[in-house]
PDB file of C-alpha atoms in Angstrom:
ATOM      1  CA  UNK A   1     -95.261 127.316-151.765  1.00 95.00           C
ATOM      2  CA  UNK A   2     -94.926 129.861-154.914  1.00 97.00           C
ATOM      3  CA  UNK A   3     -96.105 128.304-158.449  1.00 98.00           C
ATOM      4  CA  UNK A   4     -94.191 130.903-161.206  1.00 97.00           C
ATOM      5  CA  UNK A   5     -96.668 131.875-163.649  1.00 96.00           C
ATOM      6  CA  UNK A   6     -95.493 132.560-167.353  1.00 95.00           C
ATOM      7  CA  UNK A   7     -96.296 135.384-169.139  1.00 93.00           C
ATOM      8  CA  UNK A   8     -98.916 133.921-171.870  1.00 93.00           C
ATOM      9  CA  UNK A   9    -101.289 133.047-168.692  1.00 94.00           C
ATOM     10  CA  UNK A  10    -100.793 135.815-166.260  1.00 93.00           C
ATOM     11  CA  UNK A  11    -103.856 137.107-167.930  1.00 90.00           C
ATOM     12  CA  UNK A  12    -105.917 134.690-165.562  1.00 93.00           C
ATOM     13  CA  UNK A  13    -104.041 135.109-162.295  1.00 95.00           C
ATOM     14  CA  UNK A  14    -104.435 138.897-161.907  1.00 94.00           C
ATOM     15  CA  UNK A  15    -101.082 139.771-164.032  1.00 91.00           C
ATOM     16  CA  UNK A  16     -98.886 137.845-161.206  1.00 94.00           C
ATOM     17  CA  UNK A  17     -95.716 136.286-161.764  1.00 94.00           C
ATOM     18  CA  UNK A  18     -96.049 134.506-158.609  1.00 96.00           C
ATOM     19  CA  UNK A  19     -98.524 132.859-156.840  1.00 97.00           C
ATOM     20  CA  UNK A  20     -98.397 131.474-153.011  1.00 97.00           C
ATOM     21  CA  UNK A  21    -100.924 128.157-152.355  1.00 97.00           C
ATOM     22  CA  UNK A  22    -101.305 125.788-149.884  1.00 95.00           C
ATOM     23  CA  UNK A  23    -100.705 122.327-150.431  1.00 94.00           C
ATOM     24  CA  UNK A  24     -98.924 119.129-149.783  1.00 96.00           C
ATOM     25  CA  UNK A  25     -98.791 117.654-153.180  1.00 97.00           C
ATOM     26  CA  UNK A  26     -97.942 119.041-156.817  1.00 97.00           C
ATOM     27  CA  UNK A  27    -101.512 118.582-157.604  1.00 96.00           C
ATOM     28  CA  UNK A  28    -102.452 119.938-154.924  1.00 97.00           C
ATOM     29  CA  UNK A  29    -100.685 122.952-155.332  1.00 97.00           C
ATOM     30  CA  UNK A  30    -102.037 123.087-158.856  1.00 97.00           C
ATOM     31  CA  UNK A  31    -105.542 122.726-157.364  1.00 96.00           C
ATOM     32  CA  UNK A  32    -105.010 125.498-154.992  1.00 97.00           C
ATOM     33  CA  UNK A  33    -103.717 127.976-158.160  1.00 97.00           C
ATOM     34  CA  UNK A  34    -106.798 126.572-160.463  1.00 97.00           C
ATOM     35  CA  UNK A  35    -109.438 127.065-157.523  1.00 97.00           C
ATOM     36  CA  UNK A  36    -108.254 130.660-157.002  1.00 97.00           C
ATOM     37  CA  UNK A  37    -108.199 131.183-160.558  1.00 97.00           C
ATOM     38  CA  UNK A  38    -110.739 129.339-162.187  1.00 95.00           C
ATOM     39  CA  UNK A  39    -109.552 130.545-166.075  1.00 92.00           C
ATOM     40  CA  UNK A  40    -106.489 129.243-165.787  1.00 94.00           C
ATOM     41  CA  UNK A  41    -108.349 125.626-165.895  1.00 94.00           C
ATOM     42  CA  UNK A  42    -108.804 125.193-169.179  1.00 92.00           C
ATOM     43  CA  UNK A  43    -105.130 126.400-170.406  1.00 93.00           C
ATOM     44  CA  UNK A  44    -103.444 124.045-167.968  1.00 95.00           C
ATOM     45  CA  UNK A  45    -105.703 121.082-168.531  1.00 95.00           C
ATOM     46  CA  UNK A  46    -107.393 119.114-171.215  1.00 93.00           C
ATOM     47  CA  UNK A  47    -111.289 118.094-171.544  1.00 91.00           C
ATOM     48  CA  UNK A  48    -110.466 114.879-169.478  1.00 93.00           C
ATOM     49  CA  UNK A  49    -108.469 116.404-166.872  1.00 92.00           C
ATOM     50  CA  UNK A  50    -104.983 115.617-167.623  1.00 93.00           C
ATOM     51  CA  UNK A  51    -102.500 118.384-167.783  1.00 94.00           C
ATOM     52  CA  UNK A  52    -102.074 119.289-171.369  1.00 95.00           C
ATOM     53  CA  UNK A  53     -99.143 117.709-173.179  1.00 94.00           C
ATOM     54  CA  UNK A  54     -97.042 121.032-174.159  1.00 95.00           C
ATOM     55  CA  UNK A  55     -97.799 122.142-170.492  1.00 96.00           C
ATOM     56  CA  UNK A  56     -94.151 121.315-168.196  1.00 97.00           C
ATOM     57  CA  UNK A  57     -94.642 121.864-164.277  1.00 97.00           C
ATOM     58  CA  UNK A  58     -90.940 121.706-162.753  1.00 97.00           C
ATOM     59  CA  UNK A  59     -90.470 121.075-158.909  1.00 97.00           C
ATOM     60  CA  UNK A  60     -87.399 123.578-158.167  1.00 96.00           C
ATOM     61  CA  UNK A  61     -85.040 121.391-160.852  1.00 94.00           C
ATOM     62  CA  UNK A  62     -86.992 118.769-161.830  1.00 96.00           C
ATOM     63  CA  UNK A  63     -89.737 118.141-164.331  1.00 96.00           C
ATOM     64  CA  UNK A  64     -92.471 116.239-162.559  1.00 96.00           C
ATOM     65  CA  UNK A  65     -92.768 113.922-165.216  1.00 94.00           C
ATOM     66  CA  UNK A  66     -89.647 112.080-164.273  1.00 95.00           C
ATOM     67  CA  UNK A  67     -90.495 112.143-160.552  1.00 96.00           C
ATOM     68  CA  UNK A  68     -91.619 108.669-159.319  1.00 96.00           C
ATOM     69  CA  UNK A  69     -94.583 110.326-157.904  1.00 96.00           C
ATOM     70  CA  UNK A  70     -95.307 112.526-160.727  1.00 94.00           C
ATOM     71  CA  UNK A  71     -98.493 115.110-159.426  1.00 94.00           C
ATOM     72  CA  UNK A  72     -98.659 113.146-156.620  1.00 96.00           C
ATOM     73  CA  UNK A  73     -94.854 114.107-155.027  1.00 96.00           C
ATOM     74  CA  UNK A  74     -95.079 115.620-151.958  1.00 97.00           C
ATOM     75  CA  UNK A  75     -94.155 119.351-151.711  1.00 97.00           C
ATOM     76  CA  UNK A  76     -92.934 121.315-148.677  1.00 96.00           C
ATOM     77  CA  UNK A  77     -93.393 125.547-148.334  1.00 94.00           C
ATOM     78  CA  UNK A  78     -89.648 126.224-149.461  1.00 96.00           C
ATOM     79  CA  UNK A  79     -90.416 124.188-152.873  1.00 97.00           C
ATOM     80  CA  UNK A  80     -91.116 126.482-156.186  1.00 96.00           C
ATOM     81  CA  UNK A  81     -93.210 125.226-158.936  1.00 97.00           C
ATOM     82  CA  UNK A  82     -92.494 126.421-162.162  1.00 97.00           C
ATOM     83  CA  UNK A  83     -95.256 126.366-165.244  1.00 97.00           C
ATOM     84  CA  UNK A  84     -93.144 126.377-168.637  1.00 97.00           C
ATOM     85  CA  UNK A  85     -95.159 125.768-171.777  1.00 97.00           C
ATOM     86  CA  UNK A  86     -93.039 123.652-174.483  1.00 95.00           C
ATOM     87  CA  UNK A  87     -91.271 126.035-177.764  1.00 95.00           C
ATOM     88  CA  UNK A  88     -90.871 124.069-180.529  1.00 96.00           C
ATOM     89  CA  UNK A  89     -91.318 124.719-184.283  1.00 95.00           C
ATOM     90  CA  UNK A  90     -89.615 124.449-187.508  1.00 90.00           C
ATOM     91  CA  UNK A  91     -90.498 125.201-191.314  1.00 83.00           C
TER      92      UNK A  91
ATOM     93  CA  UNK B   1     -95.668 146.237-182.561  1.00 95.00           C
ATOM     94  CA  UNK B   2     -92.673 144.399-181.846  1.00 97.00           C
ATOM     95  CA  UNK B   3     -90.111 146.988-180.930  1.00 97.00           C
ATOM     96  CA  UNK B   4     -86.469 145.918-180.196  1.00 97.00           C
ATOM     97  CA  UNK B   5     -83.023 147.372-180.314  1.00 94.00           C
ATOM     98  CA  UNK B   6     -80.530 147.462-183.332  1.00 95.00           C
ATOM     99  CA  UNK B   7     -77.960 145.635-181.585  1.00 95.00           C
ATOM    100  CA  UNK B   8     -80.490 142.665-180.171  1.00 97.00           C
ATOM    101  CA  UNK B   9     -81.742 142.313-183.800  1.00 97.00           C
ATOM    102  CA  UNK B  10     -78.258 142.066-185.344  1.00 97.00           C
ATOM    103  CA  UNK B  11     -77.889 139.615-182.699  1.00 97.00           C
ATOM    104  CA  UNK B  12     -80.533 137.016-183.283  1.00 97.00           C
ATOM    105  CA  UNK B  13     -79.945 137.276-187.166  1.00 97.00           C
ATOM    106  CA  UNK B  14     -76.249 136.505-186.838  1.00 97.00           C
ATOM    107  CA  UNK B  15     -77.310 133.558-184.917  1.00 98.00           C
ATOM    108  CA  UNK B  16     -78.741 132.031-187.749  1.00 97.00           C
ATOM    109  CA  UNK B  17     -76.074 132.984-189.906  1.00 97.00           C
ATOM    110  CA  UNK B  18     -73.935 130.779-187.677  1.00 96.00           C
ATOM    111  CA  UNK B  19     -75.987 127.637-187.217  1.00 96.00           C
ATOM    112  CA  UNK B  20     -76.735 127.670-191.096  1.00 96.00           C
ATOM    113  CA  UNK B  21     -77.642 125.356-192.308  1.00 95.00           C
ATOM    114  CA  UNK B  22     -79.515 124.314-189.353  1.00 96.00           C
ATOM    115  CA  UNK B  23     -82.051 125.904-187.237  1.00 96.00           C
ATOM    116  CA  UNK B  24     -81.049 128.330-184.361  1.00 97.00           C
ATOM    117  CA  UNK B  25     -83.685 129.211-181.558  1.00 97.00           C
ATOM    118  CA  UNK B  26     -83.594 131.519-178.726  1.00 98.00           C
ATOM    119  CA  UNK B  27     -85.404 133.756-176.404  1.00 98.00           C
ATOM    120  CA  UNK B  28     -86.807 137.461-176.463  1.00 98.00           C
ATOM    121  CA  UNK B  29     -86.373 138.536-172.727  1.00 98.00           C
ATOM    122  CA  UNK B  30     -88.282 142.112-172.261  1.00 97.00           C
ATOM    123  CA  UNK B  31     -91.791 143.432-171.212  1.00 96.00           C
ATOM    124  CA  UNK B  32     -94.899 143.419-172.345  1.00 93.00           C
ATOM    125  CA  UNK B  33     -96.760 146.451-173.003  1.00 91.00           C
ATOM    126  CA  UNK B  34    -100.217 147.963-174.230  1.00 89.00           C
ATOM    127  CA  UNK B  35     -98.523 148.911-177.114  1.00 92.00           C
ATOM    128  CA  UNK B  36     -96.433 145.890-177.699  1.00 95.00           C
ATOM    129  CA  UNK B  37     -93.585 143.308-176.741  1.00 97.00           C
ATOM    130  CA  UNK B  38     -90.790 145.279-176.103  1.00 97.00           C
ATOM    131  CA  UNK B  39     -87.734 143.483-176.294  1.00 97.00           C
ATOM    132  CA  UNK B  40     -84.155 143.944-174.083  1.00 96.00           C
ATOM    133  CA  UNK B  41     -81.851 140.908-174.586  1.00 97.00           C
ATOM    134  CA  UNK B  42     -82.143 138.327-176.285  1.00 98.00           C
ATOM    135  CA  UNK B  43     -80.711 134.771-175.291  1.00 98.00           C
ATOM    136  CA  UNK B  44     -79.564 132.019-177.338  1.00 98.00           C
ATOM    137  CA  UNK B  45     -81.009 128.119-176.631  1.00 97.00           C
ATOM    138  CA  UNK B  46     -79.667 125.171-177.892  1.00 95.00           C
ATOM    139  CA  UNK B  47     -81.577 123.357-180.674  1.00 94.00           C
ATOM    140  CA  UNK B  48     -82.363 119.783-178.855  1.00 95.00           C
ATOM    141  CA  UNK B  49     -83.856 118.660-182.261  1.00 94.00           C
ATOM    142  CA  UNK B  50     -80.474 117.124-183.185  1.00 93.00           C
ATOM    143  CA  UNK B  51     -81.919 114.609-185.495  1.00 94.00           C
ATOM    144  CA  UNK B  52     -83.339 117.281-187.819  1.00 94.00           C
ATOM    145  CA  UNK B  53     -82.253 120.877-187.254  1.00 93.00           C
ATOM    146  CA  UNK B  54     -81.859 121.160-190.466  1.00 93.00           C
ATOM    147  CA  UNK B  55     -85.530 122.430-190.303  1.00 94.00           C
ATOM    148  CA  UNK B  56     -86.698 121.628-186.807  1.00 95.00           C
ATOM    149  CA  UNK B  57     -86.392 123.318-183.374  1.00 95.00           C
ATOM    150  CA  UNK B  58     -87.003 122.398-179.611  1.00 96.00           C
ATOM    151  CA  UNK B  59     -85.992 124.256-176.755  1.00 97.00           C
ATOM    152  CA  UNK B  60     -85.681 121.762-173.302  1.00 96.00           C
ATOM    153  CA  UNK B  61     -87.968 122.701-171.233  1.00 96.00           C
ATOM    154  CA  UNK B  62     -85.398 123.294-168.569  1.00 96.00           C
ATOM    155  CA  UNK B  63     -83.394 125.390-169.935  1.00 97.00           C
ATOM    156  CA  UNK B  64     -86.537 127.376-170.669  1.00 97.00           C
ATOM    157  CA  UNK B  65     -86.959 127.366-166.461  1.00 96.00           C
ATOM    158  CA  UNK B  66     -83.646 128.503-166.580  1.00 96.00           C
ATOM    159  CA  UNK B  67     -83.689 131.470-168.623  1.00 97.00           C
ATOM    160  CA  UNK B  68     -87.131 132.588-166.916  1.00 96.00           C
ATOM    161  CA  UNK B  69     -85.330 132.712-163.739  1.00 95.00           C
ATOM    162  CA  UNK B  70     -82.350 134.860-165.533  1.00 97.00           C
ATOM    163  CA  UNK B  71     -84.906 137.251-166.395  1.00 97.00           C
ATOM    164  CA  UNK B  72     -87.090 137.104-163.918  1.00 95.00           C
ATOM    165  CA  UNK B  73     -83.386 138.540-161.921  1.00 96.00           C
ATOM    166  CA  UNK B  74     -83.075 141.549-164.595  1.00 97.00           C
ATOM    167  CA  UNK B  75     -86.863 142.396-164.246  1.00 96.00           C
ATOM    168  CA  UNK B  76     -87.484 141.090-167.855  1.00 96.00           C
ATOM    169  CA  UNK B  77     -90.501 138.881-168.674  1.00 96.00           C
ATOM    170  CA  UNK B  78     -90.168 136.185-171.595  1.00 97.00           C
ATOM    171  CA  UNK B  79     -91.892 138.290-174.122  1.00 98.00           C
ATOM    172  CA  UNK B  80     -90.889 135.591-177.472  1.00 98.00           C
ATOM    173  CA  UNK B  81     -88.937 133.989-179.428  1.00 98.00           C
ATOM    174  CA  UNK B  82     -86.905 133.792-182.160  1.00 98.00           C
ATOM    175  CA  UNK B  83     -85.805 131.025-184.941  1.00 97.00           C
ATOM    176  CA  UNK B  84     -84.464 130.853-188.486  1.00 97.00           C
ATOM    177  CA  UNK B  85     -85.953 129.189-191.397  1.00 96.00           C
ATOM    178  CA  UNK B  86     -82.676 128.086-193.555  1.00 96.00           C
ATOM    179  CA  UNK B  87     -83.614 128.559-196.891  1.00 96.00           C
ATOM    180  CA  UNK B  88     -87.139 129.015-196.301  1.00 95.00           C
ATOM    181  CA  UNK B  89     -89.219 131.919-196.066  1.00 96.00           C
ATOM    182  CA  UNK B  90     -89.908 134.239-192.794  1.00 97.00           C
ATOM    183  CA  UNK B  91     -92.947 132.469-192.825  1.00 97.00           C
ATOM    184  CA  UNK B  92     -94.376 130.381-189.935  1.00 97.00           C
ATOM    185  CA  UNK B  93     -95.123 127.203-191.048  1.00 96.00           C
ATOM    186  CA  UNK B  94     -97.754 124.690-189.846  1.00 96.00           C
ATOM    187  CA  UNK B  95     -95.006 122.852-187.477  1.00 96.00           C
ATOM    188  CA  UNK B  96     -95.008 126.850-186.170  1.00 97.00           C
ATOM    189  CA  UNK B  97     -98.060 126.952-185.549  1.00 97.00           C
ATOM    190  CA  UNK B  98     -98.953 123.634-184.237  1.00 96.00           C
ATOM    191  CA  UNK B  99     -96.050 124.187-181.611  1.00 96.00           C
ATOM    192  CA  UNK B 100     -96.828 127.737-180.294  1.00 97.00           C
ATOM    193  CA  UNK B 101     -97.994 127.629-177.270  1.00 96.00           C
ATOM    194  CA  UNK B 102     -96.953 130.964-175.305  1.00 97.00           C
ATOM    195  CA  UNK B 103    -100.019 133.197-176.319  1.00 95.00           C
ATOM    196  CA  UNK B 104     -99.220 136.821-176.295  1.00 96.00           C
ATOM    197  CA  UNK B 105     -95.639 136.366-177.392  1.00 97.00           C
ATOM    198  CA  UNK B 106     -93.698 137.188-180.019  1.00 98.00           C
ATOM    199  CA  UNK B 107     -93.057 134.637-182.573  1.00 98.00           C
ATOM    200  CA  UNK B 108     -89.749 136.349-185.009  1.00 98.00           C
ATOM    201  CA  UNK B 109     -88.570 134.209-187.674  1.00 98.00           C
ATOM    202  CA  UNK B 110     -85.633 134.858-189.768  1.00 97.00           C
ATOM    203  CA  UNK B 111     -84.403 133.349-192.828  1.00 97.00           C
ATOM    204  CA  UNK B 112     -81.072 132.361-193.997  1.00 97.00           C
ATOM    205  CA  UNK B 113     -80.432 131.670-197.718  1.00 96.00           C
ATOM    206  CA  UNK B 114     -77.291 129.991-198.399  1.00 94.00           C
ATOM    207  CA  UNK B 115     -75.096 126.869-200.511  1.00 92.00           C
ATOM    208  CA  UNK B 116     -75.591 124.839-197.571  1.00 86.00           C
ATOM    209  CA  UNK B 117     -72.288 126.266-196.720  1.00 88.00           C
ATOM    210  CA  UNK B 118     -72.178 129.575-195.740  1.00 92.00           C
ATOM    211  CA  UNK B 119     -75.759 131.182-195.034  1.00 94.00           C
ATOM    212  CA  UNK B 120     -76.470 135.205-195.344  1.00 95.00           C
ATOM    213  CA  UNK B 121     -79.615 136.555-193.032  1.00 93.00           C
ATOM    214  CA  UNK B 122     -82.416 138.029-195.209  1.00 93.00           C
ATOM    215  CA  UNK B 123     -86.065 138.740-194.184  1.00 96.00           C
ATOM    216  CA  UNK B 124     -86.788 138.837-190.799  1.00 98.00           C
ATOM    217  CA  UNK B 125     -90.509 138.413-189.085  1.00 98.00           C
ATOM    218  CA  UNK B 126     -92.470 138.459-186.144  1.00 98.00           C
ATOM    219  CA  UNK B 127     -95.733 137.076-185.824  1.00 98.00           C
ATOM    220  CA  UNK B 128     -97.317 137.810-182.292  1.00 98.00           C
ATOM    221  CA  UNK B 129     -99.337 134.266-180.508  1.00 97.00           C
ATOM    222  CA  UNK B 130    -103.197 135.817-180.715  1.00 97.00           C
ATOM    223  CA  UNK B 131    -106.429 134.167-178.684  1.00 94.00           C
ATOM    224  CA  UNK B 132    -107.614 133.004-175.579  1.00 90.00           C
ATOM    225  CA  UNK B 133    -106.911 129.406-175.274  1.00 90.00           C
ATOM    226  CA  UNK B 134    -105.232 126.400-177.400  1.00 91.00           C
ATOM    227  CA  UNK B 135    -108.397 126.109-179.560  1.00 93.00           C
ATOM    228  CA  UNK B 136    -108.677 129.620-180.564  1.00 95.00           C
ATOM    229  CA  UNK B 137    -105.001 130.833-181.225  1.00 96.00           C
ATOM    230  CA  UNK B 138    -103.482 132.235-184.176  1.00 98.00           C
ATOM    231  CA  UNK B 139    -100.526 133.998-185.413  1.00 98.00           C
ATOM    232  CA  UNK B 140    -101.270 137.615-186.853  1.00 98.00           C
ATOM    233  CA  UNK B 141     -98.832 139.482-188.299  1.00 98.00           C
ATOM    234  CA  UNK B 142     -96.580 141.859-186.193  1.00 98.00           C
ATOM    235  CA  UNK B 143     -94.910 144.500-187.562  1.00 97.00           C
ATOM    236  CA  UNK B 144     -91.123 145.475-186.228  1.00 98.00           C
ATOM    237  CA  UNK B 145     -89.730 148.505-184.899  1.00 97.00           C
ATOM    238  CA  UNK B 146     -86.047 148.378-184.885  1.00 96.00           C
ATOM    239  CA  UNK B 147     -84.486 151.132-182.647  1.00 94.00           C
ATOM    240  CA  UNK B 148     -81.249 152.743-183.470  1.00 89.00           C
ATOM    241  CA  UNK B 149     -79.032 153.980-180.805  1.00 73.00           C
ATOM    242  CA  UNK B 150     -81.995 153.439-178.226  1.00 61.00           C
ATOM    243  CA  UNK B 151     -82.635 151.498-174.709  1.00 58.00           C
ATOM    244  CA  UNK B 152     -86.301 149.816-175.140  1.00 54.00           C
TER     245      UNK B 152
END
């Protein structure tokens, strides 16, 4: 499957907007991308291993949050994951 | 350097004008370069902080996933973003800060002064996303190059 990469970390996955992995899960998937590029660990995930709060991981349309499985949904070669860090703000 | 054209800045700053007195947010859709963010288009995203966009902003995530894939189409890259302070300075704020996430992009803030009414767009800013990781970021100062009658 390809995981999109956005621009603020394609400095740890070789400047690619795209990555293909192997995997039959969402975290598996996101395994696969943090394996290959080790960097990326600490941006996607906290200390304790949880993904960071203001980090969003979308399955084609849907935020995994809201999936019943969350990281543990099952994932098939056609699917696209899609890393989107949160923009918020305000004076 | 941020550099971006005339027409895209014009475009952002009327943006405020229009939500005034609330915050506006959108997107700066470009490339990133050695020498800079160079932005092509901008988009406009709807404010989902409903409750107080007077001076808070939120983009939904999936309409974030939606505009990447717009530019991703055009060959553009998300390169920033843009919001306005209504009466309040170009100034990024420690809500800013706390809520920047997208290191390496372009933070521009614009400010609106106004009766609460009718708003008119003064000083705009950009402030480029700095560091290596969540616990090292900061926002330095990022100085804009507006292009007249140009194609960044």
């Amino acid at each position: 499957m390809t995981i999109h990469i956005p621009t603020p970390l394609r400095a740890y996955t070789d400047r690619q907007e795209a990555v293909t992995v192997t995997g039959t899960t969402v975290a598996a998937a996101l395994e696969a991308l943090v394996t290959q590029f080790p960097d990326l660990r600490n941006n996607l995930y906290s200390a304790d291993g949880k993904l960071r709060s203001f980090v969003n991981i979308y399955l084609n349309d849907d935020d995994i949050r809201y999936l019943p499985a969350k990281e543990e949904t099952a994932v098939a070669e056609s699917d696209e994951l899609t890393i989107i860090p949160s923009i918020a703000g305000g004076r | 350097m941020l550099k971006i054209s005339y027409t895209e800045y014009e475009t952002l700053r009327a943006h405020g004008v229009e939500t005034y007195p609330y915050e506006c947010c959108g997107v700066l859709l470009g490339h990133s370069t050695e020498a800079g963010n160079e932005v092509v288009e901008t988009v406009r995203a709807g404010n989902t902080r409903t409750d107080s966009a007077h001076n808070r902003y939120h983009i939904a995530p999936e309409e974030l996933v939606k505009i990447q894939r717009h530019a991703r189409k055009l060959g553009l890259d998300i390169v920033g973003f843009y919001h306005s302070h209504p009466d309040h300075p170009a100034m990024w704020s420690s809500t800013d800060f706390a809520e920047a996430h997208w290191l390496g992009c372009s933070y521009l803030i614009t400010r609106v002064a106004g009766d609460k009414t009718a708003g008119v767009s003064e000083d705009t800013n950009s402030f480029l996303l700095t560091g290596t990781s969540e616990e090292d970021k900061r926002f330095e100062p990022e100085p804009i190059e507006i292009l007249i009658n140009e194609t960044v």
